GROMACS .gro file of C-alpha atoms in nm:
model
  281
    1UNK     CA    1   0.053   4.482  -5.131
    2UNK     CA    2  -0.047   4.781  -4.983
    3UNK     CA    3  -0.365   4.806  -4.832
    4UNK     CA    4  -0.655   5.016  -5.020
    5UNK     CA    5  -0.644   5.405  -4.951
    6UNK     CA    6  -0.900   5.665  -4.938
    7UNK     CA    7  -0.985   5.999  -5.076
    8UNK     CA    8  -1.108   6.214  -4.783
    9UNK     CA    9  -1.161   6.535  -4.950
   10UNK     CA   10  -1.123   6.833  -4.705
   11UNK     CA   11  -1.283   7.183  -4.832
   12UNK     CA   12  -1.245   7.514  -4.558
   13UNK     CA   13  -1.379   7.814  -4.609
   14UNK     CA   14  -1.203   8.117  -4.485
   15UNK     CA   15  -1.240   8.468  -4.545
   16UNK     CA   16  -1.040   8.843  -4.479
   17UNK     CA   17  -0.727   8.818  -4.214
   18UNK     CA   18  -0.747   8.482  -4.178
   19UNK     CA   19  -0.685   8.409  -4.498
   20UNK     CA   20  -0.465   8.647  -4.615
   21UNK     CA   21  -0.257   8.567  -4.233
   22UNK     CA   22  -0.267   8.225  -4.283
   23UNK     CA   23  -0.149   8.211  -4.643
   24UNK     CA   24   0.213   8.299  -4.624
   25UNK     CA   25   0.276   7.973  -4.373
   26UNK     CA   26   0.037   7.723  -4.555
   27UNK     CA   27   0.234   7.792  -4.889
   28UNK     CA   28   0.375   7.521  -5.072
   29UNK     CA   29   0.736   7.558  -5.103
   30UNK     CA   30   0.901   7.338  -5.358
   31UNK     CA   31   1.203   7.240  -5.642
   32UNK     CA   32   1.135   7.243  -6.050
   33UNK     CA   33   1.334   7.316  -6.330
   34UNK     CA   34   1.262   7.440  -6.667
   35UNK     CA   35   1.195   7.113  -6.819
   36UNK     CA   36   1.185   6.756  -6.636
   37UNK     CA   37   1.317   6.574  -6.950
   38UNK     CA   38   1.640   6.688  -7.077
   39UNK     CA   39   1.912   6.531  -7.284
   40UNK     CA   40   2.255   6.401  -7.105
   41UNK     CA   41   2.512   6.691  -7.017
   42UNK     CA   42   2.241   6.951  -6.979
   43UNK     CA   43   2.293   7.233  -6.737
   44UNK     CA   44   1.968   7.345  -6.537
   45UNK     CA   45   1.919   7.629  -6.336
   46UNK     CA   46   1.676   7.499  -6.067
   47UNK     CA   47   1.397   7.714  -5.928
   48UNK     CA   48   1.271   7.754  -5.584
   49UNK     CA   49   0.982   7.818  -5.531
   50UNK     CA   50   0.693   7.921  -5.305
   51UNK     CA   51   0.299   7.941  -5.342
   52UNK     CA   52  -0.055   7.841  -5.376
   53UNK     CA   53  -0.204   7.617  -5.616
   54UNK     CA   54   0.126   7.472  -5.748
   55UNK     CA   55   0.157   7.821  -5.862
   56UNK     CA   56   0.450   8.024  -5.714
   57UNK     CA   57   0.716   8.301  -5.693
   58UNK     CA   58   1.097   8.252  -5.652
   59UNK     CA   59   1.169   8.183  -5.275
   60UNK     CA   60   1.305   8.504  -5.154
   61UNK     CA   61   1.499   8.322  -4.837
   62UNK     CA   62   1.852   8.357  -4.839
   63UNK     CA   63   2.146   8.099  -4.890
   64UNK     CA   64   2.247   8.099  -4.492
   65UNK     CA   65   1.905   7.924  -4.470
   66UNK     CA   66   1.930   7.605  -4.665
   67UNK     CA   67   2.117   7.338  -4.462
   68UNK     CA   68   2.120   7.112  -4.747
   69UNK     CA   69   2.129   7.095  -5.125
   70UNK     CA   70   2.237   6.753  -5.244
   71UNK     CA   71   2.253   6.608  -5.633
   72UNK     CA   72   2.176   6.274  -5.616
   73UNK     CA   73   2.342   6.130  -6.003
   74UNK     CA   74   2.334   5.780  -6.075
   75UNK     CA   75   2.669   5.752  -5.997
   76UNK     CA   76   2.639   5.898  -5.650
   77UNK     CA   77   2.524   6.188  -5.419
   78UNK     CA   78   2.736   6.570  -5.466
   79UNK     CA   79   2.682   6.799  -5.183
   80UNK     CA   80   2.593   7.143  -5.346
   81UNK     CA   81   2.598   7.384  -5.014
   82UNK     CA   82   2.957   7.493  -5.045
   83UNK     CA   83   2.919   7.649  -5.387
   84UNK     CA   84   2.506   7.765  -5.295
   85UNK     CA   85   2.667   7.937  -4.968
   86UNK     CA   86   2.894   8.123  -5.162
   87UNK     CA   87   2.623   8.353  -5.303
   88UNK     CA   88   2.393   8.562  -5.085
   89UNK     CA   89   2.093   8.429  -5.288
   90UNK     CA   90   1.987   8.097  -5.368
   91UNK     CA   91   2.070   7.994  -5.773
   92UNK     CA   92   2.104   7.636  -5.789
   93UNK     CA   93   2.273   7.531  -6.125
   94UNK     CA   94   2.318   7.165  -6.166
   95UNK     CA   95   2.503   6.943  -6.465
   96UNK     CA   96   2.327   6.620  -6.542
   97UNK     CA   97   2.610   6.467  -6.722
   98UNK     CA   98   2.496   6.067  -6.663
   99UNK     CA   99   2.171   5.915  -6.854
  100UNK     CA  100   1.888   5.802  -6.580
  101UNK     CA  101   1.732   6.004  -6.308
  102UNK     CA  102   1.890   6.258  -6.107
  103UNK     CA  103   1.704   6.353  -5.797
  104UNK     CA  104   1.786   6.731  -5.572
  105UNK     CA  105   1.716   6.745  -5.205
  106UNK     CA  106   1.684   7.059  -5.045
  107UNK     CA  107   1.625   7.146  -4.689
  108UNK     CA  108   1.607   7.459  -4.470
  109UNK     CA  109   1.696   7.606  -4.125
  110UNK     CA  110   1.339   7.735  -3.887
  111UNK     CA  111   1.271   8.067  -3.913
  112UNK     CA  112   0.995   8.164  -3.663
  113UNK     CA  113   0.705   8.320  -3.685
  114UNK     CA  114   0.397   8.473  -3.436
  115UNK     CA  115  -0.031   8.494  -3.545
  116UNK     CA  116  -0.285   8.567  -3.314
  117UNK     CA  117  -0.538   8.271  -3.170
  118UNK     CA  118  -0.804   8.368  -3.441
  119UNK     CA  119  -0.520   8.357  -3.747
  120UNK     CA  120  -0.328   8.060  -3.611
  121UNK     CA  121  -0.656   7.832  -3.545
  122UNK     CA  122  -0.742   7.941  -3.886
  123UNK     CA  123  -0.413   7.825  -4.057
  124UNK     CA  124  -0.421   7.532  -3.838
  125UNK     CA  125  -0.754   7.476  -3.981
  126UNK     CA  126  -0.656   7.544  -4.372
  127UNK     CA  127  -0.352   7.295  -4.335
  128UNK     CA  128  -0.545   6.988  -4.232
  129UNK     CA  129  -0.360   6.996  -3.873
  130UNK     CA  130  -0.685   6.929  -3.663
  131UNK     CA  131  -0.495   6.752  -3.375
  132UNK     CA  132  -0.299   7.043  -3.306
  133UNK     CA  133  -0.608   7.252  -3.285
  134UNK     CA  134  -0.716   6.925  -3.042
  135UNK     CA  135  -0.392   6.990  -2.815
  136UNK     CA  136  -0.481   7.339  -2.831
  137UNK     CA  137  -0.772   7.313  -2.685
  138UNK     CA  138  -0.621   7.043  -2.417
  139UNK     CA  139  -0.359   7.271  -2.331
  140UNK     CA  140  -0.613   7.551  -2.255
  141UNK     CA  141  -0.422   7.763  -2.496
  142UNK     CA  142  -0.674   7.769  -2.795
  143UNK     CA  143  -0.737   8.160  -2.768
  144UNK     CA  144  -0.363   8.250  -2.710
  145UNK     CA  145  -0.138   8.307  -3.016
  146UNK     CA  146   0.024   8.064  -3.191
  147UNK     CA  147   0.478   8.060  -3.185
  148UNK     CA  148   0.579   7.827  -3.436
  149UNK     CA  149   0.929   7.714  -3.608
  150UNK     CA  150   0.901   7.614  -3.940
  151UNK     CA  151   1.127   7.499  -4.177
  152UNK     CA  152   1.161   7.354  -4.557
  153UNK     CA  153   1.238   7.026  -4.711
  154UNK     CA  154   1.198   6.953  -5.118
  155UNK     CA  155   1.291   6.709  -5.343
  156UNK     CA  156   1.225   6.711  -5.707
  157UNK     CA  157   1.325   6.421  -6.022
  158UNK     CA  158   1.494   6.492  -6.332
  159UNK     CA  159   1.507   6.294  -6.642
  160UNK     CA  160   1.821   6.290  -6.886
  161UNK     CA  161   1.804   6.043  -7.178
  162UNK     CA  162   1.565   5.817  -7.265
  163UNK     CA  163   1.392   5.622  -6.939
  164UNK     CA  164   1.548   5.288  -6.898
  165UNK     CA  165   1.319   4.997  -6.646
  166UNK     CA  166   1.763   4.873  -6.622
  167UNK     CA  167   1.819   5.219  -6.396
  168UNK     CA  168   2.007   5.030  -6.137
  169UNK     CA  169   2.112   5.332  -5.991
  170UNK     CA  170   1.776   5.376  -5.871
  171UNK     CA  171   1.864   5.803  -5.760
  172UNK     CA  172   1.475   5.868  -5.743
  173UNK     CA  173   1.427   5.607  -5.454
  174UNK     CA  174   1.730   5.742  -5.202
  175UNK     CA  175   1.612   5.892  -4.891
  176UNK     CA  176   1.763   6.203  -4.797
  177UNK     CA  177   1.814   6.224  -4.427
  178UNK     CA  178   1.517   6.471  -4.442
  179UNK     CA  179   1.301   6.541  -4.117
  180UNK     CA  180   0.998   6.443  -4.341
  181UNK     CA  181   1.045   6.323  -4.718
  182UNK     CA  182   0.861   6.109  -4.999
  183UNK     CA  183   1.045   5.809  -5.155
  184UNK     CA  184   0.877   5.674  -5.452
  185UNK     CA  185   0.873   5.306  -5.462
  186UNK     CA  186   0.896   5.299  -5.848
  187UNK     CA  187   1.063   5.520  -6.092
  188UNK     CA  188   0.743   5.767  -6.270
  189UNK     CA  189   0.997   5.803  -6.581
  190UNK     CA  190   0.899   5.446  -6.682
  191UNK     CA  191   0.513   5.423  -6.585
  192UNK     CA  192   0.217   5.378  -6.822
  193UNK     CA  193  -0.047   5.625  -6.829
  194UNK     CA  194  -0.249   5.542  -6.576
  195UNK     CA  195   0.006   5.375  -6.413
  196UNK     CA  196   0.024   5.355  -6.014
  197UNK     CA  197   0.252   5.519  -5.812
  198UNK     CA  198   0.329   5.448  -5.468
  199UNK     CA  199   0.503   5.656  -5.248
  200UNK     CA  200   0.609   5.630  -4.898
  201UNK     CA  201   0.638   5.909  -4.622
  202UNK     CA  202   0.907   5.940  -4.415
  203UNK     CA  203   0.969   6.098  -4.065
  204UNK     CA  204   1.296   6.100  -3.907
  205UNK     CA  205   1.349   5.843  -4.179
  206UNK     CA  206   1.079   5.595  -4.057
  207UNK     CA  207   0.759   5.492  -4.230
  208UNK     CA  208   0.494   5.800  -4.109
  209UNK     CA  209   0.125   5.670  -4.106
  210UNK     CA  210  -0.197   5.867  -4.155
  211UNK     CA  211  -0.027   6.157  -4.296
  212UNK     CA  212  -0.227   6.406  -4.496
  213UNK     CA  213  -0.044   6.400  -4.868
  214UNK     CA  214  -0.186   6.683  -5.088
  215UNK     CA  215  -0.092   6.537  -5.437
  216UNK     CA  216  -0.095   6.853  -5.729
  217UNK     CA  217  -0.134   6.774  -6.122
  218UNK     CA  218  -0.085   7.043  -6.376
  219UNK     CA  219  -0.076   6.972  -6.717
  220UNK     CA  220  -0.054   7.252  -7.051
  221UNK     CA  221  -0.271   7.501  -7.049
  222UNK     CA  222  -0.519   7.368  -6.739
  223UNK     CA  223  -0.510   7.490  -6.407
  224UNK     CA  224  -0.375   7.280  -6.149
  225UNK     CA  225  -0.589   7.006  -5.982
  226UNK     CA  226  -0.543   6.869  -5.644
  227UNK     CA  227  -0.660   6.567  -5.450
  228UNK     CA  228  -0.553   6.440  -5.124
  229UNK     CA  229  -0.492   6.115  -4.954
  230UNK     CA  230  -0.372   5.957  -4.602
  231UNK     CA  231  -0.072   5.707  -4.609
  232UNK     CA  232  -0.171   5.358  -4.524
  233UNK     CA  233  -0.028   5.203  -4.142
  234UNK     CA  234   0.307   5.143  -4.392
  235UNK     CA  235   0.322   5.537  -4.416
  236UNK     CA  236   0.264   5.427  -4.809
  237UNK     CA  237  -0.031   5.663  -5.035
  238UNK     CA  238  -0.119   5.519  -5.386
  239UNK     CA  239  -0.249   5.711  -5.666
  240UNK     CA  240  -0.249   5.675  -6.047
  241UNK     CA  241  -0.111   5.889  -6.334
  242UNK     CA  242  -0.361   5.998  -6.551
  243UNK     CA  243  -0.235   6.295  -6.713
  244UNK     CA  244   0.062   6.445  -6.894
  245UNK     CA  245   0.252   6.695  -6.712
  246UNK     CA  246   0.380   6.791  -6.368
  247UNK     CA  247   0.348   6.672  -6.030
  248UNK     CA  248   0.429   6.729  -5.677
  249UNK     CA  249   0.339   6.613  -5.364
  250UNK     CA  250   0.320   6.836  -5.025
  251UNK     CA  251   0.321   6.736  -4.698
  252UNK     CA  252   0.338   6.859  -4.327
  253UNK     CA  253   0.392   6.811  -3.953
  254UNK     CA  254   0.339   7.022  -3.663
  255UNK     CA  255   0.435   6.887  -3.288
  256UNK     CA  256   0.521   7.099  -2.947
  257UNK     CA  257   0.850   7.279  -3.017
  258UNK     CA  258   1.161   7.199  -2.761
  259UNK     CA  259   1.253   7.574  -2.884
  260UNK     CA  260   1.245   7.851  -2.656
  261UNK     CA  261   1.091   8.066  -2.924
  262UNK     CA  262   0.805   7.884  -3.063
  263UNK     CA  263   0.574   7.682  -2.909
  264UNK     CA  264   0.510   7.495  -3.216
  265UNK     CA  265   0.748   7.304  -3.489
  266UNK     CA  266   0.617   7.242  -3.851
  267UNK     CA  267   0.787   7.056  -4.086
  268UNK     CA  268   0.697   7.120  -4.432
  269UNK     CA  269   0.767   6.854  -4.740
  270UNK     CA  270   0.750   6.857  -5.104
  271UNK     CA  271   0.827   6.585  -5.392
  272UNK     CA  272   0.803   6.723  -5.795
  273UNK     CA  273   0.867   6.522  -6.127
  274UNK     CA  274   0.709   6.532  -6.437
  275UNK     CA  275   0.524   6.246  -6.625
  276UNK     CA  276   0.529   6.131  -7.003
  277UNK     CA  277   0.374   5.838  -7.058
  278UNK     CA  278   0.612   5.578  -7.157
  279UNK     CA  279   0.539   5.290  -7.400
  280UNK     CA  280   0.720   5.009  -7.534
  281UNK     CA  281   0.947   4.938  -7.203
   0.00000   0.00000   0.00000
């Protein structure tokens, strides 16, 4: 069993350029579709998206960015780059012609970006990354700007049919060779309201402890909520589903860049699915 986990709540306040600097890199940047429950043979166009307060706009990045796009079907993983590539902007369509869940990865390139000390400390501050403010300061660097490399990685979970406990094919728990990634340890499509999830956090594919998970709820017609936890020593968070709706979880990592343009590498990481309450299973 995993051991207990606790709610550290973490509220900044920030104000003018700061904000407004540090709010295009602290964005959440993530998968959905129209609808999370759909009926066998459906065709989706995915979105991708980027914003605030599990609110966003379509990602205006271009295809030559994303280094992987990956339908994961029940009856096995399809690599979607050679048909995304094709097209100078992103459209993901995808088929979900099996029953069970169906889970996208998505993953992009660094693009690079420069703020000065005051902006970058701030944004460091926002995005819960207080040991790279820490090295900062070690490094004697605290009031020099801040060269990072950042890139993308999203997965999101798609229901066709009628949830079945008997989905052998287990899609939703795959990892996806992502630099950082959330694997859910049970399938949401079949959980109870109020049903725990538990989710583990991967780096480089291995179990990532003490990472700051930002975990998003919205649910019709309420404004998203937000709550955040730190995975356990098993790189595992816990958390129940209360409500009806949608979910996604957001993570990131910052260490020293081996790049000669940035100084700094963040990884950024997002999981979405929606939740029904089941009964009867």
């Amino acid at each position: 069993m995993p051991r207990p986990f606790h709610f550290r709540p973490r509220i900044f306040l920030l104000t003018g350029a700061c904000l407004l600097a540090g709010s295009a890199l602290a964005s959440e940047f993530w998968l959905t579709a129209p609808r999370f429950f759909v009926a066998p043979g459906s065709l989706l166009n995915l979105r991708v998206l980027v914003g605030e307060n599990f609110t966003g706009k379509r990602w205006p990045g271009k295809s030559a960015r994303v280094t992987q796009l990956t339908h994961y079907a029940p009856d096995g993983p399809t690599d979607l780059l050679p048909g995304a590539a094709t097209a100078d902007t992103l459209h993901p369509v995808l088929q979900l012609r099996q029953p069970g869940v169906h889970m996208v990865a998505l993953a992009t390139n660094n693009t690079f970006t420069t703020l000065d000390a005051d902006q970058f400390n701030a944004y460091l501050k926002a995005a819960g990354l207080d040991q790279i403010l820490l090295e900062r300061q070690k490094r004697g660097s605290i009031s020099k700007p801040g060269r990072e490399a950042y890139r993308r990685c999203a997965k999101t979970l798609l229901q066709a049919g009628t949830p079945s406990p008997s989905d052998t094919a287990r899609a939703w728990s795959r990892p996806a060779g992502q630099p950082l990634e959330f694997v859910p340890e049970q399938n949401p499509y079949t959980l109870r309201a109020g049903a725990s999830l538990t989710v583990r956090v991967l780096v480089g594919g291995q179990p990532k402890p003490g990472q700051l998970v930002q975990i998003w709820q919205r649910s019709p017609g309420r404004p998203a909520s937000v709550f955040k936890l730190y995975s356990n020593q098993n790189g595992r968070v816990l958390f129940r589903l209360r409500e009806p709706g949608e979910y996604m979880l957001s993570a990131v990592q910052m260490l020293p860049a081996t790049l000669a343009e940035a100084d700094w590498q963040s990884t950024w990481a997002t999981l979405t699915f929606g939740f029904r309450p089941v009964s009867g299973l």
